mmCIF file of N, CA and C in Angstrom:
data_model
loop_
_atom_site.group_PDB
_atom_site.id
_atom_site.type_symbol
_atom_site.label_atom_id
_atom_site.label_comp_id
_atom_site.label_asym_id
_atom_site.label_seq_id
_atom_site.Cartn_x
_atom_site.Cartn_y
_atom_site.Cartn_z
ATOM 1 N N MET U 1 -15.772 -132.913 -36.214
ATOM 2 C CA MET U 1 -15.013 -132.064 -35.325
ATOM 3 C C MET U 1 -13.589 -132.602 -35.145
ATOM 4 N N LEU U 2 -13.472 -133.900 -34.846
ATOM 5 C CA LEU U 2 -12.163 -134.503 -34.636
ATOM 6 C C LEU U 2 -11.337 -134.461 -35.918
ATOM 7 N N PHE U 3 -11.979 -134.748 -37.058
ATOM 8 C CA PHE U 3 -11.297 -134.691 -38.348
ATOM 9 C C PHE U 3 -10.715 -133.300 -38.580
ATOM 10 N N ILE U 4 -11.509 -132.282 -38.322
ATOM 11 C CA ILE U 4 -11.078 -130.900 -38.563
ATOM 12 C C ILE U 4 -9.923 -130.523 -37.637
ATOM 13 N N ILE U 5 -9.987 -130.935 -36.378
ATOM 14 C CA ILE U 5 -8.903 -130.630 -35.431
ATOM 15 C C ILE U 5 -7.599 -131.258 -35.899
ATOM 16 N N ILE U 6 -7.633 -132.543 -36.244
ATOM 17 C CA ILE U 6 -6.419 -133.233 -36.680
ATOM 18 C C ILE U 6 -5.920 -132.637 -37.993
ATOM 19 N N PHE U 7 -6.824 -132.374 -38.918
ATOM 20 C CA PHE U 7 -6.440 -131.836 -40.222
ATOM 21 C C PHE U 7 -5.759 -130.476 -40.095
ATOM 22 N N VAL U 8 -6.378 -129.572 -39.368
ATOM 23 C CA VAL U 8 -5.838 -128.210 -39.250
ATOM 24 C C VAL U 8 -4.501 -128.216 -38.509
ATOM 25 N N LEU U 9 -4.428 -128.920 -37.392
ATOM 26 C CA LEU U 9 -3.173 -128.949 -36.636
ATOM 27 C C LEU U 9 -2.046 -129.629 -37.416
ATOM 28 N N SER U 10 -2.360 -130.703 -38.106
ATOM 29 C CA SER U 10 -1.334 -131.401 -38.890
ATOM 30 C C SER U 10 -0.853 -130.547 -40.050
ATOM 31 N N LEU U 11 -1.764 -129.901 -40.726
ATOM 32 C CA LEU U 11 -1.387 -129.053 -41.854
ATOM 33 C C LEU U 11 -0.599 -127.838 -41.386
ATOM 34 N N ALA U 12 -1.006 -127.270 -40.260
ATOM 35 C CA ALA U 12 -0.341 -126.064 -39.763
ATOM 36 C C ALA U 12 1.078 -126.336 -39.270
ATOM 37 N N THR U 13 1.314 -127.516 -38.744
ATOM 38 C CA THR U 13 2.633 -127.813 -38.174
ATOM 39 C C THR U 13 3.520 -128.651 -39.084
ATOM 40 N N SER U 14 3.057 -128.954 -40.279
ATOM 41 C CA SER U 14 3.791 -129.885 -41.137
ATOM 42 C C SER U 14 5.137 -129.357 -41.606
ATOM 43 N N TYR U 15 5.300 -128.059 -41.724
ATOM 44 C CA TYR U 15 6.573 -127.519 -42.171
ATOM 45 C C TYR U 15 7.538 -127.247 -41.018
ATOM 46 N N ILE U 16 7.053 -127.346 -39.799
ATOM 47 C CA ILE U 16 7.884 -127.064 -38.633
ATOM 48 C C ILE U 16 8.334 -128.354 -37.953
ATOM 49 N N LEU U 17 7.403 -129.272 -37.770
ATOM 50 C CA LEU U 17 7.662 -130.509 -37.034
ATOM 51 C C LEU U 17 7.995 -131.661 -37.980
ATOM 52 N N PRO U 18 8.615 -132.728 -37.492
ATOM 53 C CA PRO U 18 8.909 -133.891 -38.342
ATOM 54 C C PRO U 18 7.637 -134.648 -38.731
ATOM 55 N N TRP U 19 7.777 -135.596 -39.637
ATOM 56 C CA TRP U 19 6.621 -136.305 -40.182
ATOM 57 C C TRP U 19 5.828 -137.039 -39.107
ATOM 58 N N TRP U 20 6.497 -137.543 -38.076
ATOM 59 C CA TRP U 20 5.811 -138.348 -37.066
ATOM 60 C C TRP U 20 5.010 -137.505 -36.074
ATOM 61 N N ALA U 21 5.091 -136.206 -36.189
ATOM 62 C CA ALA U 21 4.309 -135.333 -35.301
ATOM 63 C C ALA U 21 2.813 -135.488 -35.545
ATOM 64 N N VAL U 22 2.421 -135.949 -36.737
ATOM 65 C CA VAL U 22 0.995 -136.155 -37.003
ATOM 66 C C VAL U 22 0.428 -137.224 -36.069
ATOM 67 N N ALA U 23 1.258 -138.191 -35.676
ATOM 68 C CA ALA U 23 0.802 -139.229 -34.750
ATOM 69 C C ALA U 23 0.517 -138.621 -33.377
ATOM 70 N N ILE U 24 1.375 -137.745 -32.922
ATOM 71 C CA ILE U 24 1.163 -137.098 -31.622
ATOM 72 C C ILE U 24 -0.069 -136.203 -31.674
ATOM 73 N N ILE U 25 -0.242 -135.492 -32.786
ATOM 74 C CA ILE U 25 -1.411 -134.615 -32.942
ATOM 75 C C ILE U 25 -2.691 -135.438 -32.952
ATOM 76 N N ALA U 26 -2.711 -136.527 -33.721
ATOM 77 C CA ALA U 26 -3.906 -137.376 -33.784
ATOM 78 C C ALA U 26 -4.209 -138.000 -32.422
ATOM 79 N N PHE U 27 -3.172 -138.437 -31.728
ATOM 80 C CA PHE U 27 -3.343 -139.031 -30.407
ATOM 81 C C PHE U 27 -3.951 -138.011 -29.437
ATOM 82 N N ALA U 28 -3.339 -136.828 -29.356
ATOM 83 C CA ALA U 28 -3.792 -135.805 -28.413
ATOM 84 C C ALA U 28 -5.195 -135.286 -28.763
ATOM 85 N N ALA U 29 -5.460 -135.114 -30.037
ATOM 86 C CA ALA U 29 -6.781 -134.629 -30.450
ATOM 87 C C ALA U 29 -7.864 -135.643 -30.109
ATOM 88 N N THR U 30 -7.554 -136.920 -30.240
ATOM 89 C CA THR U 30 -8.552 -137.940 -29.917
ATOM 90 C C THR U 30 -8.758 -138.069 -28.418
ATOM 91 N N VAL U 31 -7.715 -137.902 -27.641
ATOM 92 C CA VAL U 31 -7.884 -137.886 -26.185
ATOM 93 C C VAL U 31 -8.805 -136.731 -25.807
ATOM 94 N N TYR U 32 -8.684 -135.628 -26.503
ATOM 95 C CA TYR U 32 -9.503 -134.447 -26.211
ATOM 96 C C TYR U 32 -10.931 -134.587 -26.743
ATOM 97 N N ALA U 33 -11.113 -135.071 -27.987
ATOM 98 C CA ALA U 33 -12.434 -134.994 -28.622
ATOM 99 C C ALA U 33 -12.934 -136.298 -29.216
ATOM 100 N N GLY U 34 -12.341 -137.439 -28.876
ATOM 101 C CA GLY U 34 -12.785 -138.707 -29.446
ATOM 102 C C GLY U 34 -13.951 -139.306 -28.683
ATOM 103 N N TYR U 35 -14.915 -139.875 -29.418
ATOM 104 C CA TYR U 35 -16.103 -140.451 -28.780
ATOM 105 C C TYR U 35 -16.282 -141.938 -29.032
ATOM 106 N N ARG U 36 -15.889 -142.411 -30.214
ATOM 107 C CA ARG U 36 -16.042 -143.825 -30.559
ATOM 108 C C ARG U 36 -14.778 -144.309 -31.250
ATOM 109 N N PRO U 37 -14.477 -145.598 -31.171
ATOM 110 C CA PRO U 37 -13.257 -146.105 -31.808
ATOM 111 C C PRO U 37 -13.266 -145.932 -33.335
ATOM 112 N N ALA U 38 -14.379 -146.222 -33.972
ATOM 113 C CA ALA U 38 -14.444 -146.083 -35.428
ATOM 114 C C ALA U 38 -14.289 -144.628 -35.842
ATOM 115 N N GLN U 39 -14.917 -143.732 -35.111
ATOM 116 C CA GLN U 39 -14.797 -142.308 -35.407
ATOM 117 C C GLN U 39 -13.352 -141.858 -35.244
ATOM 118 N N ALA U 40 -12.679 -142.347 -34.222
ATOM 119 C CA ALA U 40 -11.290 -141.969 -33.978
ATOM 120 C C ALA U 40 -10.393 -142.429 -35.122
ATOM 121 N N PHE U 41 -10.519 -143.692 -35.517
ATOM 122 C CA PHE U 41 -9.663 -144.213 -36.584
ATOM 123 C C PHE U 41 -9.940 -143.523 -37.909
ATOM 124 N N VAL U 42 -11.200 -143.409 -38.277
ATOM 125 C CA VAL U 42 -11.543 -142.807 -39.570
ATOM 126 C C VAL U 42 -11.126 -141.335 -39.618
ATOM 127 N N SER U 43 -11.330 -140.618 -38.538
ATOM 128 C CA SER U 43 -10.928 -139.211 -38.504
ATOM 129 C C SER U 43 -9.419 -139.061 -38.600
ATOM 130 N N GLY U 44 -8.683 -139.858 -37.839
ATOM 131 C CA GLY U 44 -7.222 -139.799 -37.895
ATOM 132 C C GLY U 44 -6.689 -140.211 -39.252
ATOM 133 N N PHE U 45 -7.230 -141.298 -39.791
ATOM 134 C CA PHE U 45 -6.784 -141.775 -41.100
ATOM 135 C C PHE U 45 -7.096 -140.748 -42.181
ATOM 136 N N GLY U 46 -8.331 -140.290 -42.225
ATOM 137 C CA GLY U 46 -8.745 -139.364 -43.277
ATOM 138 C C GLY U 46 -8.024 -138.037 -43.229
ATOM 139 N N ALA U 47 -7.866 -137.491 -42.038
ATOM 140 C CA ALA U 47 -7.208 -136.188 -41.907
ATOM 141 C C ALA U 47 -5.747 -136.256 -42.321
ATOM 142 N N VAL U 48 -5.023 -137.255 -41.839
ATOM 143 C CA VAL U 48 -3.602 -137.357 -42.180
ATOM 144 C C VAL U 48 -3.438 -137.743 -43.651
ATOM 145 N N PHE U 49 -4.310 -138.586 -44.174
ATOM 146 C CA PHE U 49 -4.278 -138.933 -45.593
ATOM 147 C C PHE U 49 -4.406 -137.674 -46.444
ATOM 148 N N CYS U 50 -5.402 -136.859 -46.135
ATOM 149 C CA CYS U 50 -5.612 -135.617 -46.896
ATOM 150 C C CYS U 50 -4.441 -134.651 -46.755
ATOM 151 N N VAL U 51 -3.917 -134.515 -45.556
ATOM 152 C CA VAL U 51 -2.782 -133.615 -45.334
ATOM 153 C C VAL U 51 -1.573 -134.079 -46.132
ATOM 154 N N TRP U 52 -1.283 -135.361 -46.135
ATOM 155 C CA TRP U 52 -0.106 -135.851 -46.851
ATOM 156 C C TRP U 52 -0.285 -135.735 -48.365
ATOM 157 N N VAL U 53 -1.512 -135.904 -48.870
ATOM 158 C CA VAL U 53 -1.743 -135.695 -50.301
ATOM 159 C C VAL U 53 -1.506 -134.227 -50.646
ATOM 160 N N ILE U 54 -2.043 -133.334 -49.843
ATOM 161 C CA ILE U 54 -1.869 -131.899 -50.095
ATOM 162 C C ILE U 54 -0.396 -131.510 -50.049
ATOM 163 N N LEU U 55 0.318 -131.957 -49.035
ATOM 164 C CA LEU U 55 1.736 -131.618 -48.915
ATOM 165 C C LEU U 55 2.562 -132.197 -50.053
ATOM 166 N N ALA U 56 2.266 -133.423 -50.440
ATOM 167 C CA ALA U 56 3.016 -134.034 -51.547
ATOM 168 C C ALA U 56 2.747 -133.295 -52.851
ATOM 169 N N LEU U 57 1.506 -132.885 -53.064
ATOM 170 C CA LEU U 57 1.201 -132.146 -54.288
ATOM 171 C C LEU U 57 1.829 -130.759 -54.277
ATOM 172 N N PHE U 58 1.868 -130.107 -53.120
ATOM 173 C CA PHE U 58 2.523 -128.803 -53.029
ATOM 174 C C PHE U 58 4.001 -128.885 -53.410
ATOM 175 N N LYS U 59 4.619 -130.005 -53.088
ATOM 176 C CA LYS U 59 6.038 -130.152 -53.399
ATOM 177 C C LYS U 59 6.277 -130.743 -54.783
ATOM 178 N N SER U 60 5.307 -131.466 -55.313
ATOM 179 C CA SER U 60 5.507 -132.161 -56.573
ATOM 180 C C SER U 60 5.032 -131.368 -57.793
ATOM 181 N N VAL U 61 3.997 -130.598 -57.659
ATOM 182 C CA VAL U 61 3.450 -129.849 -58.798
ATOM 183 C C VAL U 61 4.434 -128.808 -59.347
ATOM 184 N N PRO U 62 5.125 -128.032 -58.513
ATOM 185 C CA PRO U 62 6.022 -127.010 -59.077
ATOM 186 C C PRO U 62 7.140 -127.568 -59.972
ATOM 187 N N ASN U 63 7.579 -128.791 -59.728
ATOM 188 C CA ASN U 63 8.634 -129.352 -60.575
ATOM 189 C C ASN U 63 8.095 -130.370 -61.575
ATOM 190 N N ASN U 64 6.787 -130.271 -61.853
ATOM 191 C CA ASN U 64 6.124 -131.120 -62.847
ATOM 192 C C ASN U 64 6.278 -132.613 -62.534
ATOM 193 N N HIS U 65 6.272 -132.967 -61.263
ATOM 194 C CA HIS U 65 6.312 -134.353 -60.767
ATOM 195 C C HIS U 65 7.574 -135.097 -61.204
ATOM 196 N N MET U 66 8.643 -134.372 -61.445
ATOM 197 C CA MET U 66 9.873 -134.987 -61.932
ATOM 198 C C MET U 66 10.442 -135.987 -60.925
ATOM 199 N N LEU U 67 10.585 -135.577 -59.665
ATOM 200 C CA LEU U 67 11.139 -136.475 -58.657
ATOM 201 C C LEU U 67 10.169 -137.624 -58.367
ATOM 202 N N ALA U 68 8.880 -137.325 -58.312
ATOM 203 C CA ALA U 68 7.890 -138.373 -58.053
ATOM 204 C C ALA U 68 7.897 -139.419 -59.163
ATOM 205 N N ASN U 69 8.055 -138.987 -60.406
ATOM 206 C CA ASN U 69 8.138 -139.941 -61.519
ATOM 207 C C ASN U 69 9.375 -140.817 -61.403
ATOM 208 N N ARG U 70 10.493 -140.224 -61.026
ATOM 209 C CA ARG U 70 11.735 -140.998 -60.919
ATOM 210 C C ARG U 70 11.681 -141.989 -59.763
ATOM 211 N N VAL U 71 11.137 -141.570 -58.629
ATOM 212 C CA VAL U 71 11.022 -142.487 -57.489
ATOM 213 C C VAL U 71 10.020 -143.601 -57.813
ATOM 214 N N ALA U 72 8.930 -143.257 -58.484
ATOM 215 C CA ALA U 72 7.950 -144.285 -58.879
ATOM 216 C C ALA U 72 8.591 -145.295 -59.830
ATOM 217 N N ALA U 73 9.373 -144.812 -60.778
ATOM 218 C CA ALA U 73 10.061 -145.727 -61.701
ATOM 219 C C ALA U 73 11.075 -146.591 -60.956
ATOM 220 N N LEU U 74 11.763 -145.999 -59.995
ATOM 221 C CA LEU U 74 12.742 -146.742 -59.198
ATOM 222 C C LEU U 74 12.067 -147.862 -58.415
ATOM 223 N N MET U 75 10.848 -147.615 -57.952
ATOM 224 C CA MET U 75 10.112 -148.625 -57.180
ATOM 225 C C MET U 75 9.299 -149.559 -58.077
ATOM 226 N N GLY U 76 9.353 -149.364 -59.370
ATOM 227 C CA GLY U 76 8.634 -150.241 -60.295
ATOM 228 C C GLY U 76 7.163 -149.908 -60.438
ATOM 229 N N LEU U 77 6.784 -148.693 -60.092
ATOM 230 C CA LEU U 77 5.386 -148.272 -60.205
ATOM 231 C C LEU U 77 5.172 -147.599 -61.553
ATOM 232 N N PRO U 78 4.011 -147.816 -62.169
ATOM 233 C CA PRO U 78 3.794 -147.263 -63.506
ATOM 234 C C PRO U 78 3.530 -145.757 -63.543
ATOM 235 N N HIS U 79 3.089 -145.168 -62.443
ATOM 236 C CA HIS U 79 2.721 -143.751 -62.455
ATOM 237 C C HIS U 79 3.018 -143.130 -61.100
ATOM 238 N N TRP U 80 3.336 -141.842 -61.087
ATOM 239 C CA TRP U 80 3.666 -141.156 -59.842
ATOM 240 C C TRP U 80 2.466 -141.066 -58.903
ATOM 241 N N MET U 81 1.259 -141.114 -59.437
ATOM 242 C CA MET U 81 0.056 -141.004 -58.606
ATOM 243 C C MET U 81 -0.068 -142.206 -57.663
ATOM 244 N N ILE U 82 0.377 -143.367 -58.106
ATOM 245 C CA ILE U 82 0.339 -144.553 -57.236
ATOM 246 C C ILE U 82 1.285 -144.368 -56.060
ATOM 247 N N LEU U 83 2.449 -143.783 -56.325
ATOM 248 C CA LEU U 83 3.391 -143.465 -55.253
ATOM 249 C C LEU U 83 2.781 -142.480 -54.271
ATOM 250 N N LEU U 84 2.094 -141.479 -54.784
ATOM 251 C CA LEU U 84 1.422 -140.491 -53.933
ATOM 252 C C LEU U 84 0.376 -141.162 -53.049
ATOM 253 N N LEU U 85 -0.442 -142.016 -53.630
ATOM 254 C CA LEU U 85 -1.487 -142.692 -52.858
ATOM 255 C C LEU U 85 -0.899 -143.665 -51.831
ATOM 256 N N ALA U 86 0.166 -144.359 -52.194
ATOM 257 C CA ALA U 86 0.804 -145.279 -51.245
ATOM 258 C C ALA U 86 1.400 -144.511 -50.069
ATOM 259 N N THR U 87 2.021 -143.385 -50.363
ATOM 260 C CA THR U 87 2.583 -142.556 -49.300
ATOM 261 C C THR U 87 1.496 -142.020 -48.388
ATOM 262 N N ALA U 88 0.417 -141.535 -48.988
ATOM 263 C CA ALA U 88 -0.693 -141.006 -48.193
ATOM 264 C C ALA U 88 -1.369 -142.116 -47.384
ATOM 265 N N PHE U 89 -1.440 -143.319 -47.937
ATOM 266 C CA PHE U 89 -2.033 -144.439 -47.211
ATOM 267 C C PHE U 89 -1.215 -144.783 -45.974
ATOM 268 N N ILE U 90 0.108 -144.781 -46.112
ATOM 269 C CA ILE U 90 0.976 -145.050 -44.969
ATOM 270 C C ILE U 90 0.798 -143.964 -43.908
ATOM 271 N N GLY U 91 0.760 -142.715 -44.324
ATOM 272 C CA GLY U 91 0.515 -141.615 -43.384
ATOM 273 C C GLY U 91 -0.845 -141.735 -42.729
ATOM 274 N N GLY U 92 -1.851 -142.128 -43.514
ATOM 275 C CA GLY U 92 -3.182 -142.321 -42.964
ATOM 276 C C GLY U 92 -3.220 -143.415 -41.910
ATOM 277 N N LEU U 93 -2.494 -144.495 -42.155
ATOM 278 C CA LEU U 93 -2.426 -145.564 -41.148
ATOM 279 C C LEU U 93 -1.770 -145.073 -39.867
ATOM 280 N N VAL U 94 -0.715 -144.285 -40.005
ATOM 281 C CA VAL U 94 -0.049 -143.733 -38.821
ATOM 282 C C VAL U 94 -1.041 -142.868 -38.041
ATOM 283 N N GLY U 95 -1.741 -141.985 -38.740
ATOM 284 C CA GLY U 95 -2.709 -141.114 -38.079
ATOM 285 C C GLY U 95 -3.881 -141.875 -37.488
ATOM 286 N N GLY U 96 -4.397 -142.844 -38.223
ATOM 287 C CA GLY U 96 -5.535 -143.617 -37.737
ATOM 288 C C GLY U 96 -5.209 -144.459 -36.523
ATOM 289 N N LEU U 97 -4.068 -145.114 -36.553
ATOM 290 C CA LEU U 97 -3.688 -145.943 -35.402
ATOM 291 C C LEU U 97 -3.323 -145.099 -34.189
ATOM 292 N N ALA U 98 -2.726 -143.939 -34.414
ATOM 293 C CA ALA U 98 -2.427 -143.042 -33.292
ATOM 294 C C ALA U 98 -3.717 -142.512 -32.682
ATOM 295 N N ALA U 99 -4.680 -142.167 -33.518
ATOM 296 C CA ALA U 99 -5.962 -141.687 -33.008
ATOM 297 C C ALA U 99 -6.693 -142.792 -32.247
ATOM 298 N N LEU U 100 -6.663 -144.003 -32.784
ATOM 299 C CA LEU U 100 -7.299 -145.125 -32.096
ATOM 300 C C LEU U 100 -6.620 -145.395 -30.753
ATOM 301 N N SER U 101 -5.308 -145.276 -30.712
ATOM 302 C CA SER U 101 -4.580 -145.434 -29.453
ATOM 303 C C SER U 101 -4.981 -144.354 -28.460
ATOM 304 N N GLY U 102 -5.129 -143.130 -28.940
ATOM 305 C CA GLY U 102 -5.573 -142.038 -28.074
ATOM 306 C C GLY U 102 -6.951 -142.297 -27.500
ATOM 307 N N PHE U 103 -7.839 -142.854 -28.313
ATOM 308 C CA PHE U 103 -9.182 -143.167 -27.819
ATOM 309 C C PHE U 103 -9.124 -144.221 -26.714
ATOM 310 N N TYR U 104 -8.334 -145.268 -26.928
ATOM 311 C CA TYR U 104 -8.271 -146.337 -25.923
ATOM 312 C C TYR U 104 -7.565 -145.896 -24.642
ATOM 313 N N VAL U 105 -6.605 -145.012 -24.752
ATOM 314 C CA VAL U 105 -5.975 -144.459 -23.548
ATOM 315 C C VAL U 105 -7.001 -143.613 -22.786
ATOM 316 N N LYS U 106 -7.764 -142.830 -23.521
ATOM 317 C CA LYS U 106 -8.822 -142.030 -22.888
ATOM 318 C C LYS U 106 -9.832 -142.938 -22.185
ATOM 319 N N ARG U 107 -10.234 -144.009 -22.849
ATOM 320 C CA ARG U 107 -11.194 -144.943 -22.263
ATOM 321 C C ARG U 107 -10.611 -145.638 -21.033
ATOM 322 N N ALA U 108 -9.338 -145.991 -21.075
ATOM 323 C CA ALA U 108 -8.699 -146.661 -19.938
ATOM 324 C C ALA U 108 -8.699 -145.760 -18.713
ATOM 325 N N PHE U 109 -8.404 -144.486 -18.898
ATOM 326 C CA PHE U 109 -8.397 -143.570 -17.755
ATOM 327 C C PHE U 109 -9.808 -143.247 -17.284
ATOM 328 N N GLN U 110 -10.773 -143.227 -18.186
ATOM 329 C CA GLN U 110 -12.160 -143.016 -17.771
ATOM 330 C C GLN U 110 -12.653 -144.205 -16.967
ATOM 331 N N ASN U 111 -12.343 -145.421 -17.414
ATOM 332 C CA ASN U 111 -12.739 -146.618 -16.677
ATOM 333 C C ASN U 111 -12.044 -146.682 -15.331
ATOM 334 N N ASP U 112 -10.816 -146.238 -15.255
ATOM 335 C CA ASP U 112 -10.072 -146.216 -14.013
ATOM 336 C C ASP U 112 -10.754 -145.307 -12.990
ATOM 337 N N GLN U 113 -11.198 -144.151 -13.429
ATOM 338 C CA GLN U 113 -11.869 -143.221 -12.527
ATOM 339 C C GLN U 113 -13.233 -143.747 -12.106
ATOM 340 N N VAL U 114 -13.942 -144.437 -13.015
ATOM 341 C CA VAL U 114 -15.231 -145.011 -12.666
ATOM 342 C C VAL U 114 -15.035 -146.116 -11.640
ATOM 343 N N ASN U 115 -14.010 -146.952 -11.808
ATOM 344 C CA ASN U 115 -13.754 -148.034 -10.861
ATOM 345 C C ASN U 115 -13.344 -147.495 -9.493
ATOM 346 N N LEU U 116 -12.643 -146.380 -9.450
ATOM 347 C CA LEU U 116 -12.225 -145.806 -8.167
ATOM 348 C C LEU U 116 -13.415 -145.236 -7.404
ATOM 349 N N THR U 117 -14.397 -144.694 -8.105
ATOM 350 C CA THR U 117 -15.555 -144.104 -7.407
ATOM 351 C C THR U 117 -16.519 -145.172 -6.909
ATOM 352 N N HIS U 118 -16.493 -146.366 -7.485
ATOM 353 C CA HIS U 118 -17.407 -147.426 -7.055
ATOM 354 C C HIS U 118 -16.877 -148.242 -5.901
ATOM 355 N N LYS U 119 -15.640 -148.050 -5.517
ATOM 356 C CA LYS U 119 -15.061 -148.864 -4.436
ATOM 357 C C LYS U 119 -15.387 -148.295 -3.093
#
């Protein structure tokens, strides 16, 4: 459920919002629907990873990966696919850590309310 929420919202807003909006989406979605820390990180990482691969391929396939090949060569990488995976991995880390942060913020406020009712 959390994976699907982050994936759909990130994909839908990717052409309107800047790249870092995926972090806000992952954070907010996890505050809303996150249950465990591992689930939050994996869902955020996987959803943003998939979205960034899809977006990069949408932009790279029409020009036969010309720019991706040149940037990969500039960075000393043997193939454009490695550049794609490295980019998606960085995006996945952003999404995963934002989702994990959202989970811990949710837990902090839940613990705060539990502590207030026990006093």
